[in-house]
Coordinates of N, CA and C in Angstrom, one line a residue:
X1 N -15.4 -86.1 -79.4 CA -16.6 -84.8 -78.5 C -15.7 -85.4 -76.9
X2 N -16.0 -83.8 -76.5 CA -15.1 -83.8 -75.3 C -16.6 -83.8 -74.0
X3 N -15.9 -83.4 -73.2 CA -17.0 -84.2 -70.8 C -17.3 -82.0 -71.5
X4 N -18.1 -82.0 -70.4 CA -18.2 -80.2 -70.2 C -17.2 -80.3 -68.8
X5 N -16.9 -79.1 -69.2 CA -16.2 -78.6 -68.4 C -16.6 -78.0 -67.1
X6 N -15.8 -78.4 -65.6 CA -16.5 -78.3 -64.9 C -16.3 -77.2 -64.2
X7 N -17.2 -77.0 -63.2 CA -17.3 -74.9 -62.7 C -16.4 -74.5 -62.9
X8 N -16.0 -73.9 -62.6 CA -14.7 -72.9 -62.6 C -14.4 -72.7 -60.9
X9 N -16.2 -71.8 -60.0 CA -15.8 -71.3 -58.9 C -15.8 -72.4 -57.8
X10 N -15.5 -73.5 -58.6 CA -15.4 -75.6 -56.9 C -16.7 -74.7 -56.4
X11 N -18.4 -75.1 -57.3 CA -19.3 -75.9 -56.5 C -19.7 -77.2 -57.4
X12 N -20.7 -77.6 -57.0 CA -20.7 -78.9 -57.7 C -21.9 -78.4 -58.9
X13 N -21.9 -79.4 -59.8 CA -22.8 -79.7 -60.7 C -24.4 -79.7 -60.3
X14 N -24.3 -80.7 -58.9 CA -25.8 -81.6 -58.5 C -26.0 -80.7 -57.7
X15 N -27.0 -79.8 -57.2 CA -27.8 -79.1 -56.7 C -29.1 -80.0 -56.2
X16 N -29.6 -78.3 -55.2 CA -30.6 -79.0 -54.1 C -30.7 -79.7 -52.9
X17 N -31.1 -80.8 -51.9 CA -31.5 -81.5 -50.4 C -31.1 -82.9 -50.6
X18 N -31.4 -82.7 -51.6 CA -31.9 -84.7 -51.7 C -30.1 -85.1 -51.9
X19 N -29.9 -86.6 -50.8 CA -28.9 -86.9 -51.0 C -27.9 -87.5 -52.3
X20 N -27.2 -88.1 -52.6 CA -27.0 -88.7 -54.2 C -27.9 -90.0 -53.9
X21 N -27.3 -90.3 -55.4 CA -28.6 -91.8 -55.6 C -28.2 -93.4 -54.8
X22 N -27.6 -93.2 -54.0 CA -26.0 -94.1 -53.4 C -26.3 -94.5 -52.9
X23 N -26.5 -93.5 -52.1 CA -27.6 -94.0 -50.5 C -29.2 -93.4 -50.2
X24 N -29.6 -94.1 -51.8 CA -31.2 -93.9 -51.7 C -31.4 -95.4 -51.7
X25 N -30.4 -95.6 -52.2 CA -29.9 -97.2 -52.2 C -31.5 -98.6 -51.3
X26 N -32.4 -99.0 -51.6 CA -33.2 -99.8 -50.2 C -32.9 -101.2 -50.1
X27 N -32.4 -101.6 -49.3 CA -32.2 -103.3 -49.4 C -33.9 -104.1 -50.1
X28 N -33.3 -105.3 -51.0 CA -34.6 -105.4 -51.2 C -35.2 -107.2 -50.6
X29 N -36.2 -107.3 -50.3 CA -36.5 -108.5 -50.2 C -36.5 -109.8 -51.2
X30 N -36.4 -110.6 -50.7 CA -36.9 -111.9 -51.5 C -36.4 -113.0 -51.2
X31 N -36.4 -112.6 -50.0 CA -36.4 -114.5 -49.3 C -38.2 -114.4 -48.7
X32 N -38.9 -115.8 -49.4 CA -40.4 -116.2 -49.4 C -41.3 -115.7 -48.1
X33 N -40.0 -116.5 -47.4 CA -40.4 -115.7 -46.0 C -40.9 -114.6 -45.3
X34 N -39.7 -114.0 -46.0 CA -40.1 -112.5 -45.6 C -41.1 -111.8 -45.9
X35 N -42.0 -112.1 -47.4 CA -43.1 -111.9 -47.6 C -44.1 -112.7 -47.3
X36 N -44.3 -114.0 -46.9 CA -45.5 -114.5 -46.3 C -45.3 -113.4 -44.8
X37 N -44.5 -112.8 -43.9 CA -44.3 -112.4 -42.6 C -45.1 -110.8 -43.0
X38 N -44.8 -110.9 -43.7 CA -44.9 -109.2 -44.4 C -46.8 -109.4 -44.4
X39 N -47.3 -110.6 -44.8 CA -48.7 -111.0 -45.0 C -49.6 -110.8 -44.1
X40 N -48.7 -111.0 -43.1 CA -50.2 -111.3 -42.3 C -49.5 -109.9 -41.2
X41 N -48.8 -109.1 -41.6 CA -48.6 -108.2 -41.1 C -49.9 -106.5 -41.2
X42 N -49.6 -105.1 -40.8 CA -50.4 -104.6 -40.8 C -50.2 -104.3 -42.2
X43 N -51.7 -103.6 -43.1 CA -51.8 -103.2 -44.9 C -52.9 -102.1 -44.6
X44 N -52.8 -101.4 -46.1 CA -53.3 -100.6 -45.8 C -53.4 -100.6 -47.7
X45 N -54.9 -100.6 -48.0 CA -54.7 -100.3 -49.2 C -55.5 -99.3 -50.3
X46 N -55.3 -99.1 -51.2 CA -55.1 -97.7 -51.8 C -55.4 -98.2 -53.3
X47 N -56.2 -96.9 -54.2 CA -56.5 -97.6 -55.8 C -55.6 -98.3 -56.2
X48 N -54.2 -97.5 -56.0 CA -53.2 -98.0 -56.8 C -52.3 -99.2 -56.6
X49 N -52.5 -100.0 -55.5 CA -51.1 -100.4 -54.7 C -52.0 -101.5 -53.2
X50 N -51.7 -102.3 -52.6 CA -51.8 -102.5 -50.7 C -50.2 -102.3 -50.8
X51 N -50.5 -101.9 -49.3 CA -48.6 -101.9 -49.2 C -48.7 -102.6 -47.7
X52 N -47.3 -103.3 -47.2 CA -47.6 -104.2 -45.7 C -46.5 -103.8 -45.2
X53 N -46.7 -103.6 -43.7 CA -45.8 -103.1 -42.8 C -45.7 -104.0 -41.5
X54 N -43.8 -104.3 -41.6 CA -44.2 -105.1 -40.7 C -42.6 -104.7 -40.1
X55 N -42.9 -104.9 -38.4 CA -41.7 -104.7 -37.4 C -40.3 -106.0 -37.4
X56 N -39.0 -105.8 -38.3 CA -38.5 -107.2 -37.4 C -38.3 -107.1 -35.8
X57 N -37.9 -108.0 -36.2 CA -38.2 -108.5 -34.4 C -36.1 -108.5 -34.6
X58 N -36.4 -108.3 -33.6 CA -34.5 -108.1 -32.7 C -33.4 -109.3 -33.6
X59 N -34.3 -110.7 -33.3 CA -33.3 -111.5 -33.3 C -33.0 -111.6 -35.0
X60 N -34.3 -110.6 -35.7 CA -33.6 -111.2 -37.6 C -32.2 -110.3 -37.7
X61 N -32.2 -110.3 -39.3 CA -30.4 -109.9 -40.0 C -31.5 -108.7 -40.1
X62 N -30.6 -107.4 -39.6 CA -30.9 -106.2 -40.3 C -30.1 -105.5 -40.6
X63 N -29.0 -106.0 -42.8 CA -28.9 -105.2 -43.1 C -28.3 -104.2 -44.0
X64 N -30.1 -103.6 -43.2 CA -30.3 -102.4 -43.6 C -31.2 -101.4 -42.8
X65 N -31.1 -100.8 -42.6 CA -32.6 -100.2 -41.8 C -33.4 -100.3 -42.2
X66 N -34.2 -99.9 -43.7 CA -35.2 -100.7 -44.7 C -35.5 -101.3 -45.1
X67 N -36.0 -101.9 -45.0 CA -36.8 -103.1 -46.5 C -37.4 -102.9 -47.0
X68 N -37.4 -103.8 -48.5 CA -38.7 -103.4 -49.7 C -38.9 -104.6 -50.4
X69 N -40.0 -104.9 -50.1 CA -40.8 -106.1 -51.5 C -41.4 -105.2 -52.7
X70 N -41.2 -105.7 -53.3 CA -41.9 -105.4 -54.8 C -43.0 -106.9 -55.0
X71 N -44.1 -107.1 -55.4 CA -44.7 -108.7 -55.7 C -45.7 -107.7 -57.0
X72 N -46.9 -108.1 -57.8 CA -47.1 -108.3 -59.0 C -47.5 -109.8 -58.9
X73 N -48.7 -110.3 -59.1 CA -49.5 -112.2 -59.8 C -49.7 -111.6 -60.5
X74 N -49.8 -112.6 -61.7 CA -50.3 -112.8 -62.9 C -51.8 -112.2 -62.8
X75 N -52.5 -112.0 -61.9 CA -54.1 -110.8 -62.2 C -53.6 -109.6 -62.4
X76 N -52.7 -109.2 -62.6 CA -51.5 -107.8 -62.8 C -51.8 -108.1 -64.6
X77 N -51.5 -108.5 -65.4 CA -51.9 -108.7 -67.1 C -50.7 -109.7 -66.4
X78 N -50.0 -109.2 -68.6 CA -48.8 -109.6 -68.9 C -47.4 -110.2 -68.4
X79 N -46.9 -110.3 -68.8 CA -45.3 -110.0 -68.6 C -44.7 -108.6 -68.4
X80 N -45.3 -107.5 -69.4 CA -44.8 -106.4 -70.0 C -45.5 -105.6 -68.5
X81 N -47.0 -105.9 -68.4 CA -47.8 -105.2 -67.4 C -47.2 -104.9 -65.8
X82 N -46.7 -106.6 -66.0 CA -46.1 -106.7 -64.0 C -44.7 -105.9 -64.5
X83 N -43.6 -105.6 -65.1 CA -42.6 -105.8 -65.4 C -43.0 -103.9 -65.2
X84 N -43.9 -103.2 -65.8 CA -43.8 -101.5 -65.4 C -44.7 -102.0 -64.4
X85 N -45.2 -101.9 -64.1 CA -46.2 -102.0 -62.4 C -44.6 -102.2 -61.7
X86 N -44.0 -102.9 -61.4 CA -42.6 -102.9 -60.1 C -41.9 -101.9 -60.8
X87 N -41.4 -101.8 -61.7 CA -40.7 -101.0 -61.7 C -41.2 -98.9 -61.5
X88 N -42.5 -99.0 -61.2 CA -43.5 -97.9 -60.8 C -43.7 -97.8 -59.5
X89 N -43.3 -98.9 -59.0 CA -43.8 -99.4 -57.3 C -42.1 -98.9 -56.9
X90 N -40.7 -99.4 -57.7 CA -39.7 -99.4 -56.7 C -39.2 -98.0 -57.6
X91 N -39.9 -96.9 -58.2 CA -40.2 -95.5 -58.2 C -40.2 -95.2 -56.4
X92 N -41.6 -95.0 -56.4 CA -42.4 -94.5 -55.7 C -41.5 -94.6 -54.3
X93 N -41.4 -95.9 -54.0 CA -40.1 -97.2 -53.1 C -39.1 -96.1 -52.9
X94 N -38.7 -95.4 -53.8 CA -37.0 -95.0 -53.9 C -36.8 -93.7 -53.4
X95 N -37.8 -92.6 -54.3 CA -38.2 -91.3 -54.2 C -39.3 -91.3 -52.1
X96 N -39.7 -92.2 -51.9 CA -40.5 -91.5 -50.8 C -40.1 -91.9 -49.7
X97 N -39.7 -93.5 -49.5 CA -39.3 -94.3 -48.3 C -37.8 -93.9 -47.5
X98 N -36.7 -93.1 -48.3 CA -35.6 -92.8 -47.3 C -36.0 -92.1 -47.3
X99 N -36.6 -91.0 -47.1 CA -37.7 -90.1 -46.2 C -38.7 -90.0 -45.2
X100 N -39.8 -91.4 -45.7 CA -41.1 -91.2 -44.7 C -40.8 -92.9 -44.3
X101 N -40.0 -93.5 -44.3 CA -39.9 -94.8 -44.2 C -39.3 -94.9 -42.3
X102 N -39.9 -95.2 -42.4 CA -39.4 -96.2 -40.5 C -38.0 -96.9 -40.3
X103 N -37.3 -97.2 -40.0 CA -35.9 -97.8 -39.3 C -36.4 -99.1 -38.7
X104 N -35.7 -100.4 -39.5 CA -36.6 -101.2 -38.2 C -37.8 -102.3 -39.2
X105 N -37.8 -101.4 -40.5 CA -39.5 -101.7 -41.0 C -39.4 -102.6 -42.0
X106 N -39.8 -103.5 -42.5 CA -40.4 -104.2 -43.6 C -41.4 -103.7 -44.8
X107 N -41.7 -102.9 -45.6 CA -42.0 -103.5 -46.7 C -42.7 -104.1 -47.4
X108 N -43.6 -104.0 -47.8 CA -43.8 -104.9 -49.2 C -44.8 -104.4 -49.9
X109 N -44.9 -103.8 -51.3 CA -45.8 -103.8 -52.2 C -46.3 -104.4 -53.2
X110 N -47.4 -104.6 -53.2 CA -48.5 -105.7 -54.0 C -49.1 -104.8 -55.5
X111 N -48.4 -104.4 -56.1 CA -49.3 -103.8 -57.8 C -50.8 -104.7 -57.7
X112 N -51.7 -103.5 -58.0 CA -53.3 -104.1 -58.2 C -53.6 -103.7 -59.7
X113 N -54.8 -104.6 -60.3 CA -54.7 -105.4 -61.3 C -55.3 -103.7 -61.8
X114 N -55.0 -103.1 -63.2 CA -55.8 -102.3 -64.5 C -55.1 -100.9 -63.8
X115 N -54.5 -101.4 -62.6 CA -54.2 -99.7 -61.9 C -53.0 -98.9 -61.4
X116 N -52.0 -100.1 -60.9 CA -50.5 -100.0 -60.8 C -49.4 -99.1 -62.0
X117 N -49.9 -99.9 -63.3 CA -49.8 -99.7 -64.5 C -49.8 -98.3 -65.1
X118 N -51.3 -98.2 -64.4 CA -51.3 -97.1 -65.2 C -52.1 -95.8 -64.6
X119 N -53.3 -95.4 -63.6 CA -52.6 -94.2 -62.9 C -51.8 -93.5 -63.2
X120 N -52.0 -92.0 -62.9 CA -51.0 -91.2 -62.9 C -49.7 -91.0 -62.2
X121 N -48.7 -90.5 -62.2 CA -47.5 -90.7 -61.6 C -47.3 -90.2 -60.2
X122 N -47.9 -89.1 -60.2 CA -48.7 -88.5 -59.3 C -49.3 -89.0 -58.2
X123 N -49.8 -89.4 -58.9 CA -51.4 -90.0 -57.8 C -51.1 -91.2 -57.2
X124 N -49.8 -91.9 -57.6 CA -49.7 -93.5 -56.8 C -48.5 -92.9 -56.2
X125 N -47.5 -91.0 -55.7 CA -47.0 -91.0 -54.6 C -47.5 -90.0 -53.7
X126 N -48.9 -89.9 -53.9 CA -50.3 -89.1 -53.1 C -50.3 -90.6 -52.7
X127 N -50.8 -91.6 -53.2 CA -51.6 -93.1 -52.6 C -50.4 -93.8 -51.6
X128 N -49.0 -93.4 -51.5 CA -47.9 -93.9 -50.7 C -47.8 -93.2 -49.0
X129 N -48.1 -91.9 -49.9 CA -47.8 -90.8 -48.5 C -49.1 -91.4 -47.6
X130 N -50.1 -91.3 -48.3 CA -50.8 -91.7 -47.4 C -51.2 -93.1 -46.9
X131 N -50.8 -93.2 -47.1 CA -50.6 -95.5 -46.5 C -50.1 -95.0 -45.6
X132 N -48.1 -94.4 -46.0 CA -47.9 -94.6 -45.0 C -48.3 -93.7 -43.5
X133 N -48.4 -92.6 -43.4 CA -49.1 -91.7 -42.5 C -50.0 -93.0 -42.0
X134 N -51.4 -93.4 -42.5 CA -51.8 -94.4 -42.2 C -51.3 -95.8 -41.0
X135 N -50.4 -95.7 -41.9 CA -49.7 -97.2 -41.2 C -48.5 -97.2 -39.6
X136 N -48.4 -95.4 -39.9 CA -47.6 -94.8 -39.1 C -48.1 -94.1 -38.3
X137 N -49.4 -94.4 -37.6 CA -50.5 -93.7 -37.1 C -50.1 -92.1 -36.7
X138 N -49.6 -92.0 -38.0 CA -50.0 -89.8 -38.7 C -51.3 -89.5 -38.6
X139 N -51.2 -88.9 -37.2 CA -52.6 -87.5 -37.9 C -53.1 -87.0 -38.9
X140 N -53.6 -86.5 -39.3 CA -53.2 -85.1 -40.3 C -54.7 -84.4 -40.2

């Protein structure tokens, strides 16, 4: 099997205005203390998930402009359901936060029982945009 030929006119194979996937990778929260700080911050509950947002202080390490965390308790379901819910939350965050998130913020997504894994994907995306508008104080 031979690889496909590159375009001869000098154009790239990718089109559109999206940045390459490498630059869209978000820094992930892993420390329990970060999740606990976010749980005391502003939050918005949507039918598909709960979104918590916390501004980082000046003294905190800032390895990335936007950091994001994902959590699903056993109430969400068994391991298969929790993993599916977190995969879906990671994808909506990857698609939306680089463009709509604010630098210096930590965002934590909390999965909801029988909703995060089953709602239509477009519904989750719309929920995230509404939640970000609410948290950022955007009037519509």
